[in-house]
């Protein structure tokens, strides 16, 4: 069993930066593909970014490409999401997700092994 705990959310002005962290319990973190989703008020949850087990491969939603960077530190059992040039439309609850089977993707309806409880990001314009 893996537990994921996000942190680092908060209130930031447009154009600012935040770094989200997701700490995982357990000794097998390096065997999990990891990713981030977000859900804005009144909207569906959407894919943000994903990273493979070694950290050597990443994918991003078009809406965040060039502004957000996903990374991981397997020694610290932690995955990060560095968010720069934040926009009001980035306001959402951000969720960390982990899966043992394959890379996290934006495929609708796909299920994943583990989810965090979410951290709120609010960008003021």
C-alpha positions as a Python dict, from the first residue, in 0.01 Angstrom:
ca = {
    (1, 'X'): (0, 0, 0),
    (2, 'X'): (126, 348, -87),
    (3, 'X'): (7, 672, 65),
    (4, 'X'): (60, 1000, -119),
    (5, 'X'): (61, 1334, 63),
    (6, 'X'): (75, 1660, -130),
    (7, 'X'): (201, 1992, 2),
    (8, 'X'): (309, 2330, -127),
    (9, 'X'): (-21, 2472, -246),
    (10, 'X'): (-133, 2824, -162),
    (11, 'X'): (-224, 3166, -292),
    (12, 'X'): (2, 3332, -548),
    (13, 'X'): (-27, 3624, -785),
    (14, 'X'): (-44, 3572, -1158),
    (15, 'X'): (305, 3539, -1299),
    (16, 'X'): (436, 3388, -979),
    (17, 'X'): (567, 3043, -897),
    (18, 'X'): (488, 2755, -665),
    (19, 'X'): (644, 2415, -612),
    (20, 'X'): (419, 2128, -516),
    (21, 'X'): (558, 1821, -345),
    (22, 'X'): (411, 1474, -311),
    (23, 'X'): (566, 1249, -50),
    (24, 'X'): (505, 876, -82),
    (25, 'X'): (515, 618, 193),
    (26, 'X'): (663, 275, 139),
    (27, 'X'): (990, 140, 6),
    (28, 'X'): (889, 87, -356),
    (29, 'X'): (843, 445, -473),
    (30, 'X'): (1093, 401, -755),
    (31, 'X'): (874, 130, -906),
    (32, 'X'): (581, 367, -957),
    (33, 'X'): (503, 594, -1245),
    (34, 'X'): (392, 927, -1103),
    (35, 'X'): (188, 1221, -1220),
    (36, 'X'): (-23, 1523, -1136),
    (37, 'X'): (-386, 1598, -1214),
    (38, 'X'): (-590, 1905, -1127),
    (39, 'X'): (-956, 1992, -1085),
    (40, 'X'): (-1087, 2344, -1103),
    (41, 'X'): (-1422, 2439, -945),
    (42, 'X'): (-1707, 2317, -1160),
    (43, 'X'): (-1477, 2139, -1404),
    (44, 'X'): (-1365, 1784, -1470),
    (45, 'X'): (-1034, 1657, -1337),
    (46, 'X'): (-762, 1697, -1597),
    (47, 'X'): (-415, 1559, -1658),
    (48, 'X'): (-125, 1795, -1590),
    (49, 'X'): (205, 1607, -1603),
    (50, 'X'): (363, 1263, -1573),
    (51, 'X'): (705, 1114, -1513),
    (52, 'X'): (844, 765, -1557),
    (53, 'X'): (1006, 559, -1285),
    (54, 'X'): (1362, 681, -1338),
    (55, 'X'): (1267, 1042, -1403),
    (56, 'X'): (1412, 1030, -1752),
    (57, 'X'): (1085, 1074, -1939),
    (58, 'X'): (810, 1330, -1885),
    (59, 'X'): (482, 1433, -2047),
    (60, 'X'): (277, 1749, -2007),
    (61, 'X'): (-63, 1882, -2092),
    (62, 'X'): (-44, 2144, -2366),
    (63, 'X'): (-187, 2402, -2127),
    (64, 'X'): (116, 2381, -1895),
    (65, 'X'): (395, 2289, -2134),
    (66, 'X'): (689, 2527, -2099),
    (67, 'X'): (564, 2658, -1764),
    (68, 'X'): (546, 2350, -1540),
    (69, 'X'): (818, 2095, -1469),
    (70, 'X'): (765, 1756, -1309),
    (71, 'X'): (1057, 1584, -1138),
    (72, 'X'): (1120, 1316, -880),
    (73, 'X'): (1374, 1222, -616),
    (74, 'X'): (1355, 847, -561),
    (75, 'X'): (1589, 868, -263),
    (76, 'X'): (1339, 1098, -91),
    (77, 'X'): (1026, 918, -217),
    (78, 'X'): (901, 1249, -351),
    (79, 'X'): (768, 1385, -679),
    (80, 'X'): (757, 1759, -748),
    (81, 'X'): (568, 1995, -972),
    (82, 'X'): (743, 2326, -1029),
    (83, 'X'): (488, 2576, -1157),
    (84, 'X'): (611, 2900, -1311),
    (85, 'X'): (436, 3188, -1489),
    (86, 'X'): (113, 3094, -1315),
    (87, 'X'): (-216, 3209, -1461),
    (88, 'X'): (-560, 3252, -1308),
    (89, 'X'): (-675, 2949, -1506),
    (90, 'X'): (-423, 2733, -1317),
    (91, 'X'): (-638, 2774, -1006),
    (92, 'X'): (-743, 2424, -898),
    (93, 'X'): (-695, 2145, -653),
    (94, 'X'): (-385, 1953, -756),
    (95, 'X'): (-362, 1578, -702),
    (96, 'X'): (-64, 1348, -704),
    (97, 'X'): (-117, 1006, -859),
    (98, 'X'): (89, 689, -875),
    (99, 'X'): (61, 371, -1076),
    (100, 'X'): (271, 57, -1095),
    (101, 'X'): (162, -50, -1443),
    (102, 'X'): (252, 219, -1692),
    (103, 'X'): (301, 589, -1756),
    (104, 'X'): (29, 820, -1632),
    (105, 'X'): (-162, 966, -1926),
    (106, 'X'): (-456, 1188, -2010),
    (107, 'X'): (-659, 891, -2137),
    (108, 'X'): (-1019, 950, -2025),
    (109, 'X'): (-1162, 694, -1786),
    (110, 'X'): (-832, 534, -1699),
    (111, 'X'): (-791, 439, -1335),
    (112, 'X'): (-476, 460, -1125),
    (113, 'X'): (-353, 274, -820),
    (114, 'X'): (-303, 562, -579),
    (115, 'X'): (-420, 921, -534),
    (116, 'X'): (-327, 1188, -286),
    (117, 'X'): (-580, 1400, -101),
    (118, 'X'): (-503, 1713, -302),
    (119, 'X'): (-355, 2056, -238),
    (120, 'X'): (-523, 2381, -335),
    (121, 'X'): (-359, 2633, -566),
    (122, 'X'): (-517, 2974, -611),
    (123, 'X'): (-375, 3223, -860),
    (124, 'X'): (-501, 3577, -827),
    (125, 'X'): (-513, 3798, -1134),
}
